CSV table of C-alpha atoms in Angstrom, one decimal:
chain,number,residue,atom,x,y,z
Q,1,UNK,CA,0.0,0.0,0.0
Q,2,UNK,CA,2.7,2.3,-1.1
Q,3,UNK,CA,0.2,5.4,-1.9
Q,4,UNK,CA,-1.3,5.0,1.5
Q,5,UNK,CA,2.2,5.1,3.5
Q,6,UNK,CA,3.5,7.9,1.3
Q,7,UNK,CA,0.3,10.2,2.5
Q,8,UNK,CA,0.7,9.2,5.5
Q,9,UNK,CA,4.2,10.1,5.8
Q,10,UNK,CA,3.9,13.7,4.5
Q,11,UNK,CA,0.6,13.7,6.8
Q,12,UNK,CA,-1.9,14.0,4.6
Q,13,UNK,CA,-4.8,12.7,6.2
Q,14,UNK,CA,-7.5,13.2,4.5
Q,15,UNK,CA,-6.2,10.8,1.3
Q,16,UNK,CA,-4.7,8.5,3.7
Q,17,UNK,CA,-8.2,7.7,5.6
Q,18,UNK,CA,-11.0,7.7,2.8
Q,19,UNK,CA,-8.6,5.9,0.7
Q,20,UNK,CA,-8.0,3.3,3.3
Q,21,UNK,CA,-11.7,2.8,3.6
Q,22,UNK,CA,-11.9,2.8,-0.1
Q,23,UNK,CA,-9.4,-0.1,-0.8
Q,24,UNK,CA,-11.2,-2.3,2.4
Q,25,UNK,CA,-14.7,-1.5,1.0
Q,26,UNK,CA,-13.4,-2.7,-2.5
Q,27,UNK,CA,-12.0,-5.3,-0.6
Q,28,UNK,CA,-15.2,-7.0,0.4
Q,29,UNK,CA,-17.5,-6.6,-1.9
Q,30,UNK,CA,-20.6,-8.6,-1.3
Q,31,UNK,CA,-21.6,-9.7,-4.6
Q,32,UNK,CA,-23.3,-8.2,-7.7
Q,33,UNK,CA,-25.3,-4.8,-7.5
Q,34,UNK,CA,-28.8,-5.4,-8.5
Q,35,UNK,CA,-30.0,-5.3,-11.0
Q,36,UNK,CA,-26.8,-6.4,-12.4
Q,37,UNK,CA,-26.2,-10.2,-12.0
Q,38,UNK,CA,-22.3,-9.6,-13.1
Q,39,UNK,CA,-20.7,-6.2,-12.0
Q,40,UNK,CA,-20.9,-5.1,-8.7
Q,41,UNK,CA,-21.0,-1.0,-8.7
Q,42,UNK,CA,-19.7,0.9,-5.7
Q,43,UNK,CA,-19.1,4.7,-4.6
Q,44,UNK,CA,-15.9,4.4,-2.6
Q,45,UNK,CA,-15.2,7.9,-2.9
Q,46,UNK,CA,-16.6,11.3,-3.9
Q,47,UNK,CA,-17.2,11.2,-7.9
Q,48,UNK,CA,-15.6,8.0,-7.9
Q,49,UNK,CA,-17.5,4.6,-9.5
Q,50,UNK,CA,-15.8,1.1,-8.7
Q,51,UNK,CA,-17.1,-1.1,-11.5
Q,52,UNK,CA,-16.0,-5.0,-10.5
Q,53,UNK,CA,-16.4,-7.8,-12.5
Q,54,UNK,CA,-17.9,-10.4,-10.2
Q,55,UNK,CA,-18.2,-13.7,-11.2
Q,56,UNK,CA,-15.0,-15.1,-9.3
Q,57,UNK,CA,-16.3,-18.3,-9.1
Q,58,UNK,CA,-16.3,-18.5,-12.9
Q,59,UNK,CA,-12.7,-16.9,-13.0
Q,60,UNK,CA,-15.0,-13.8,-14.3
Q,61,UNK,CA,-15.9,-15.3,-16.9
Q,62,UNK,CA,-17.8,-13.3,-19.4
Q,63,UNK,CA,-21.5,-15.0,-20.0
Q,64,UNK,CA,-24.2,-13.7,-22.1
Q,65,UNK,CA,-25.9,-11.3,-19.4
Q,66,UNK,CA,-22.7,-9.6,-19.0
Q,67,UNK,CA,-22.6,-8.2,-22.5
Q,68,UNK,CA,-25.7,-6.4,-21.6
Q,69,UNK,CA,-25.1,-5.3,-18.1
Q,70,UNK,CA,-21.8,-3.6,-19.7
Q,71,UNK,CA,-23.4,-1.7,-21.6
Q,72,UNK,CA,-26.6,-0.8,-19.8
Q,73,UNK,CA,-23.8,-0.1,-16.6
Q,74,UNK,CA,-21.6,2.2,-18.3
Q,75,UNK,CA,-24.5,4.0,-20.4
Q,76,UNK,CA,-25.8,5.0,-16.8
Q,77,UNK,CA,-22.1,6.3,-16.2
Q,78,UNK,CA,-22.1,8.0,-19.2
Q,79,UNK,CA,-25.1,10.2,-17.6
Q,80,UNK,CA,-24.7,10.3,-14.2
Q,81,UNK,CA,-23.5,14.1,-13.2
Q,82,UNK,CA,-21.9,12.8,-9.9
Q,83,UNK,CA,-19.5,10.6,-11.7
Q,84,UNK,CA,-16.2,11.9,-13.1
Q,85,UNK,CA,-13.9,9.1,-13.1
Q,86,UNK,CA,-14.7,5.4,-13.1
Q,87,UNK,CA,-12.0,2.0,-11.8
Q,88,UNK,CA,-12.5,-0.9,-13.2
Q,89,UNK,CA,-11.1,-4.3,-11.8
Q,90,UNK,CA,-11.8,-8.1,-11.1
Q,91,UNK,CA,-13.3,-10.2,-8.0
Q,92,UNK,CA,-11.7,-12.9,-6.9
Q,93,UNK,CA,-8.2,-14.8,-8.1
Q,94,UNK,CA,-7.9,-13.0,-11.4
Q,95,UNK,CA,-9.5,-10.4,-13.9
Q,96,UNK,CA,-10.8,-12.5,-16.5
Q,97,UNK,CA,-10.7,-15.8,-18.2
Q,98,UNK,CA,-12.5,-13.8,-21.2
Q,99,UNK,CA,-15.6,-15.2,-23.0
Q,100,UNK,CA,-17.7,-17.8,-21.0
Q,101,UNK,CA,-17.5,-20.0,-24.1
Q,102,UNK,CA,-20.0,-23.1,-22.3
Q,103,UNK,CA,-22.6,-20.0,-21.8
Q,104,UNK,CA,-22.4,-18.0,-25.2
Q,105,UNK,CA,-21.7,-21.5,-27.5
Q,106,UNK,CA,-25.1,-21.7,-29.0
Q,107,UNK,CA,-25.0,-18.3,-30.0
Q,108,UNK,CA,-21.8,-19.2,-31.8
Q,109,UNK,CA,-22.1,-22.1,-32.7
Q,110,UNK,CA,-25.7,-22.7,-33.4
Q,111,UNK,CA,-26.8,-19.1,-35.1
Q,112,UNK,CA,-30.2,-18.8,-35.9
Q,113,UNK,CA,-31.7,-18.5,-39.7
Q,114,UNK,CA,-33.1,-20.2,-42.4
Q,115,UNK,CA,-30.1,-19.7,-45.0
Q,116,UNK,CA,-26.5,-18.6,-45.4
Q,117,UNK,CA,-27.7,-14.7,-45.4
Q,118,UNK,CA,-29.4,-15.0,-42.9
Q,119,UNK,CA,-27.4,-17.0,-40.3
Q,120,UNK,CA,-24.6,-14.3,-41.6
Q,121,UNK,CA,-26.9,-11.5,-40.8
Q,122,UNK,CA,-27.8,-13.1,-37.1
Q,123,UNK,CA,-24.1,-13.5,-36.5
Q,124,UNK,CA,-23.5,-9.9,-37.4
Q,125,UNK,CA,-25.8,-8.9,-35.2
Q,126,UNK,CA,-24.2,-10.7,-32.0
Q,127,UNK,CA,-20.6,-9.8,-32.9
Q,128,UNK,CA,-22.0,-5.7,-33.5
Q,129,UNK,CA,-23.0,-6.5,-29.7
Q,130,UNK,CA,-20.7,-8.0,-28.2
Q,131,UNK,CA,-18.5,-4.9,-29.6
Q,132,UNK,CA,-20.2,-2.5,-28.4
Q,133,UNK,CA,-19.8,-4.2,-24.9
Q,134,UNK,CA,-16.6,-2.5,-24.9
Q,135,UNK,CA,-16.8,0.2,-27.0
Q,136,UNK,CA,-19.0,1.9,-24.6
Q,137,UNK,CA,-15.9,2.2,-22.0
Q,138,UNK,CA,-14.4,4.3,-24.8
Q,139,UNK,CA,-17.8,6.9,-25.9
Q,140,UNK,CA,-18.0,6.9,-22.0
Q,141,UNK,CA,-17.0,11.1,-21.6
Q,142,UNK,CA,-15.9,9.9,-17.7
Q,143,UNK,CA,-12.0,8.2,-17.8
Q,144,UNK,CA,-11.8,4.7,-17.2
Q,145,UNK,CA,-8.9,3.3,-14.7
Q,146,UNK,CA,-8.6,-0.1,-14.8
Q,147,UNK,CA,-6.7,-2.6,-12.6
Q,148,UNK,CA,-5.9,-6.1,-13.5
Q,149,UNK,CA,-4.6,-9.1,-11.4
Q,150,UNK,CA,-3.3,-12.3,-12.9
Q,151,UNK,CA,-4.9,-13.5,-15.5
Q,152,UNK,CA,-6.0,-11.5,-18.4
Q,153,UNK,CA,-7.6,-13.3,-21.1
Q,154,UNK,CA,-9.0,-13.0,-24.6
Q,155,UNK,CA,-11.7,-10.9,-24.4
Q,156,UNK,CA,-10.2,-9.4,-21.3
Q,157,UNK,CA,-8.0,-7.3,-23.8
Q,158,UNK,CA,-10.4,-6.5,-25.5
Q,159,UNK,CA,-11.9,-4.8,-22.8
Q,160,UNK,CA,-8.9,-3.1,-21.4
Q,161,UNK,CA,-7.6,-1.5,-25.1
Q,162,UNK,CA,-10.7,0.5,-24.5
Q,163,UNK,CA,-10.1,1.7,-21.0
Q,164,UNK,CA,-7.8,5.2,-20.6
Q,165,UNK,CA,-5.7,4.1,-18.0
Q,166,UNK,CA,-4.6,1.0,-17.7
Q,167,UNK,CA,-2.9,-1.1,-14.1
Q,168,UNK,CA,-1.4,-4.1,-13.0
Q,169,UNK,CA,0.0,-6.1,-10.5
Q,170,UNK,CA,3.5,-8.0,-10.7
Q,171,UNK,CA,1.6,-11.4,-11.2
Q,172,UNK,CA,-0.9,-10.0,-14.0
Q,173,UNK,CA,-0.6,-11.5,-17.8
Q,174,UNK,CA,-2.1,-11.3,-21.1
Q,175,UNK,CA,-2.9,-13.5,-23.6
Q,176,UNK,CA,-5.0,-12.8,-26.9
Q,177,UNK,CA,-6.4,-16.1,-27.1
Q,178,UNK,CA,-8.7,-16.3,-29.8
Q,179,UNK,CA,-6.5,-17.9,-32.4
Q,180,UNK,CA,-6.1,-20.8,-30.3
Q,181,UNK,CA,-9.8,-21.6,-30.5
Q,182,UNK,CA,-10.1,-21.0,-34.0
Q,183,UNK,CA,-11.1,-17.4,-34.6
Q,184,UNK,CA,-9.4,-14.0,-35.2
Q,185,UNK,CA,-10.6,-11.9,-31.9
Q,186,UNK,CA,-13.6,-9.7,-33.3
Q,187,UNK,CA,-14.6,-7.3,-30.4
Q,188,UNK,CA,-11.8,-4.9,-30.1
Q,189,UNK,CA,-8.2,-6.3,-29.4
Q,190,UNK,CA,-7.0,-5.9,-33.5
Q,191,UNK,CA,-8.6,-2.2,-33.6
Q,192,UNK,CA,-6.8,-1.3,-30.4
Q,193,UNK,CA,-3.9,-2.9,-29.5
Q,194,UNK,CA,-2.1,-1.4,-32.3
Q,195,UNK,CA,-2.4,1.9,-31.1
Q,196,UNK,CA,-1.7,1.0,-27.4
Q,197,UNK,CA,1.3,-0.7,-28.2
Q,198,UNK,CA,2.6,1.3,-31.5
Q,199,UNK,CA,4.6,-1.4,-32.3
Q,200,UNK,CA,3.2,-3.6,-35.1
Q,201,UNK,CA,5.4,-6.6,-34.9
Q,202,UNK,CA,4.9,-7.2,-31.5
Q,203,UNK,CA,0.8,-7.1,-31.9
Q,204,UNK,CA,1.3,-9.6,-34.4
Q,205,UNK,CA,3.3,-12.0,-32.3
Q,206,UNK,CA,0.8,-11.9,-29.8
Q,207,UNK,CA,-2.4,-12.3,-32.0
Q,208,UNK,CA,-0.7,-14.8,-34.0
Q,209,UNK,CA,0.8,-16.7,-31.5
Q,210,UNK,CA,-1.3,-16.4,-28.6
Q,211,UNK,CA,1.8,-16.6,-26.2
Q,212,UNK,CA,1.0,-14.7,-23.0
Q,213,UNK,CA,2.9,-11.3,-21.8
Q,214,UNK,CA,3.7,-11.3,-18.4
Q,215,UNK,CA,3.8,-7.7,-16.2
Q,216,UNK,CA,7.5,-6.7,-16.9
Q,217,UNK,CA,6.8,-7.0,-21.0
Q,218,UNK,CA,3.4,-4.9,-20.5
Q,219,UNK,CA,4.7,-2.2,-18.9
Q,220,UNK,CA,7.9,-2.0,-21.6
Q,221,UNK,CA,5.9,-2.0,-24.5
Q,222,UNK,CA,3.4,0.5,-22.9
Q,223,UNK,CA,0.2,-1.6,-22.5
Q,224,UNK,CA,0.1,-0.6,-18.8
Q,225,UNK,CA,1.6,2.6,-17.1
Q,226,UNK,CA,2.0,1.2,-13.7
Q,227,UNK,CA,2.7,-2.2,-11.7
Q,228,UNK,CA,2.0,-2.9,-8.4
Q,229,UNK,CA,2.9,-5.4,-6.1
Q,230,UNK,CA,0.0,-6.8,-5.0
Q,231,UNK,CA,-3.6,-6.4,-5.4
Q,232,UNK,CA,-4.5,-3.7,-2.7
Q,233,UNK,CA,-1.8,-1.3,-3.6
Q,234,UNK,CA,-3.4,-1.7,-7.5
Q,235,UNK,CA,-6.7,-1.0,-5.8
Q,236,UNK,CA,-4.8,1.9,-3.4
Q,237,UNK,CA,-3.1,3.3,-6.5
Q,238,UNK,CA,-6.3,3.5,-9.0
Q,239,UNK,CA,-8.1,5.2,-6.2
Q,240,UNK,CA,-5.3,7.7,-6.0
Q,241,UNK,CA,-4.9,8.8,-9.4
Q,242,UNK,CA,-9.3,8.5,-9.5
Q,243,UNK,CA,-9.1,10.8,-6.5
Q,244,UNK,CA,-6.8,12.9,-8.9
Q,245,UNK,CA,-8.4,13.1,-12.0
Q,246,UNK,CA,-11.7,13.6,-10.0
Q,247,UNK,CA,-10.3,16.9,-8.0
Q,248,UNK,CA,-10.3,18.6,-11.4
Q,249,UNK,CA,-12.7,20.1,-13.5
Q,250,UNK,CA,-15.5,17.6,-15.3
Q,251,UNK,CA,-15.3,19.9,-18.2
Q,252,UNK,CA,-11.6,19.7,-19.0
Q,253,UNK,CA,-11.5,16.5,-18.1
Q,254,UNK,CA,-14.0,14.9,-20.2
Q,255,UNK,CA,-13.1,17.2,-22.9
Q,256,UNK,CA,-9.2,16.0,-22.6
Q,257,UNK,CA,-10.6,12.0,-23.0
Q,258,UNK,CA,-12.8,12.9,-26.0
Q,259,UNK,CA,-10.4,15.2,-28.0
Q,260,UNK,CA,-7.8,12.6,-27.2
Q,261,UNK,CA,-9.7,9.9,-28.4
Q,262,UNK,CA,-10.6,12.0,-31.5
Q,263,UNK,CA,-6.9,12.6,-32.3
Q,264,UNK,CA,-6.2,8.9,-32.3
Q,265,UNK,CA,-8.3,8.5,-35.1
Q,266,UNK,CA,-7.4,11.6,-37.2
Q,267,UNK,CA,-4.6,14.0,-38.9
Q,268,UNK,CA,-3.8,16.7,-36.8
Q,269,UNK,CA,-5.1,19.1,-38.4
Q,270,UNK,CA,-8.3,17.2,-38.2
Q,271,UNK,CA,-7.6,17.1,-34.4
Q,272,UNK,CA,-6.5,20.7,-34.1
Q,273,UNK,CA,-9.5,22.1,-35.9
Q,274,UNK,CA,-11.7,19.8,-34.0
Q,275,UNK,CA,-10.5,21.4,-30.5
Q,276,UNK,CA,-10.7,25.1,-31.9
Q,277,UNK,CA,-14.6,24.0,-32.3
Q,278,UNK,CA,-14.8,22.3,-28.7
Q,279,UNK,CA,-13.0,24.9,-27.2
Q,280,UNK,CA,-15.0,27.9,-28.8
Q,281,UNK,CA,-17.7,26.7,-26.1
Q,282,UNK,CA,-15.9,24.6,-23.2
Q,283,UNK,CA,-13.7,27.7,-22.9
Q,284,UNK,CA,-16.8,30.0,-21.8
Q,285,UNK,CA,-17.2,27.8,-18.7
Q,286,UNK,CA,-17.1,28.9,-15.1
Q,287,UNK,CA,-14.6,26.4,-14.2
Q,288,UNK,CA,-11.6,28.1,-16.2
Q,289,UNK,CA,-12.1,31.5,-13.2
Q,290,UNK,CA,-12.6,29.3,-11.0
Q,291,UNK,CA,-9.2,26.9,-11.3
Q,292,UNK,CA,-7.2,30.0,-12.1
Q,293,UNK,CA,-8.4,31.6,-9.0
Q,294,UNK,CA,-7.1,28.4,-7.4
Q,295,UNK,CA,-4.0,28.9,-8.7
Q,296,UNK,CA,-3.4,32.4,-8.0
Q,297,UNK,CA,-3.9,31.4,-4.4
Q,298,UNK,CA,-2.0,28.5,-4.1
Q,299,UNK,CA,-5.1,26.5,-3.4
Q,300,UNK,CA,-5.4,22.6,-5.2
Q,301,UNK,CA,-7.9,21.8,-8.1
Q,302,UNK,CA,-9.4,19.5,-5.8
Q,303,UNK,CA,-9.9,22.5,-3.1
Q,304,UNK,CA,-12.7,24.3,-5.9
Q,305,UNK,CA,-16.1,23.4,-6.0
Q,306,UNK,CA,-16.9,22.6,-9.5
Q,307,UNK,CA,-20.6,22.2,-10.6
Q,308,UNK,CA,-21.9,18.7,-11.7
Q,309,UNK,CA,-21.6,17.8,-15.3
């Protein structure tokens, strides 16, 4: 609990308690939130949503109700004016063992229709869902921390590509699996990883080859920013930068992930000219006075009282 002992050492209390309470109430999480059946979602701080994937006794296994719940739980994100930053992690032993391929087989393996087009057009259908599942972490305007323990899996990349911030622990790995059960990953991994890693050759070795990258690899290559010891200092360290990006305004926050998002994607001039339009706006907001008036007297972001968003 690193984050913890270094507050407390330079006596800052008031990170070093709620954050302590925070990490122990993630901790012990009771189960999923209704009406959820797979995430649990929990407040452990001020504008601060815990998202955990809880099915450990399935190694969080991802069944057919959680493709919905994903995107039913972060569309409520998406629009809820208390929220400005969101962590995302794992119950039990690991993260995720990816797709719950006993649950979702008929889908898959048994589509519905009468003939080729239509059997093509059912299966288009399911895969358009089950991408959507994690593309709604990335149209979500609130950043998304997430915090992985040992095993990552298959569609567990897939998932965090589209997170902003990405966490492990010494112990994590990660493995695009899909090749070894005889299909190229369809729901996010080849769209993302690219641009997470930058370098080409080593996505292809590890969609081709379905070799797992351990902790060391993933934080060389730049797939996570941070590694952690254990579990609880993960969990103490997402909360910390949370608590950080969720002292300063919602509107340049949420403007920073959607313009960065948008200059992924384009030239930049594209992106330039894009945040000359955002900005003609976002610039005429209160919270611009009221961070500068921060500034000027010394005061942190996190002392100003920005308005919900």
């Amino acid at each position: 609990m690193n984050c913890i002992m270094r507050a407390a050492a330079l006596g800052n209390r008031s990170l070093w308690f709620p954050t302590l309470n925070a990490v122990r109430a993630m901790s012990t999480s009771g189960g999923p939130t209704p009406p959820f059946t797979t995430l649990s979602v929990t407040h452990p701080a001020n504008h601060i949503t815990h998202v955990e994937l809880h099915r450990p006794e399935k190694r969080n296994a991802m069944n057919k109700a959680y493709w919905s719940e994903m995107i039913e739980c972060f569309n409520q994100i998406a629009e809820d004016s208390k929220c400005r930053v969101v962590v995302f992690s794992g119950a039990g032993k690991i993260f995720t063992a990816g797709i719950d391929l006993m649950d979702i087989a008929g889908d898959l393996l048994q589509p519905q229709g009468d003939d080729t087009a239509r059997i093509a057009w059912y299966l288009r259908h399911i895969i358009s869902k089950y991408q959507n599942t994690f593309s709604v972490i990335e149209k979500c305007p609130k950043p998304v921390v997430v915090a992985v323990h040992g095993a990552c899996v298959g569609a567990g990349v897939d998932l965090i590509t589209a997170c902003d911030i990405r966490l492990c622990t010494q112990d994590a790995w990660f493995q695009v699996k899909e090749v070894d059960i005889g299909l190229a990953a369809d729901v996010g991994t080849l769209q993302r990883l690219p641009k997470v890693i930058g370098s080409r050759s080593l996505v292809n070795e590890l969609a081709l080859t379905a070799r797992k990258m351990y902790s060391d690899e993933a934080k060389s290559c730049g797939l996570v920013s941070r590694v952690f010891p254990d579990k609880e200092s993960m969990i103490a360290g997402a909360l910390e930068i949370a608590g950080e990006i969720a002292g300063r305004s919602p509107v340049a926050v949420q403007g920073t992930k959607i313009n960065l998002l948008y200059s992924r994607d384009h030239s930049v001039i594209e992106g330039l000219d894009y945040m000359a339009t955002w900005n003609m706006s976002m610039l005429q907001t209160q919270d611009l006075m009221k961070s500068a008036q921060a500034a000027m007297e010394k005061k942190s972001p996190k002392d100003v009282p920005f308005s919900k968003l």
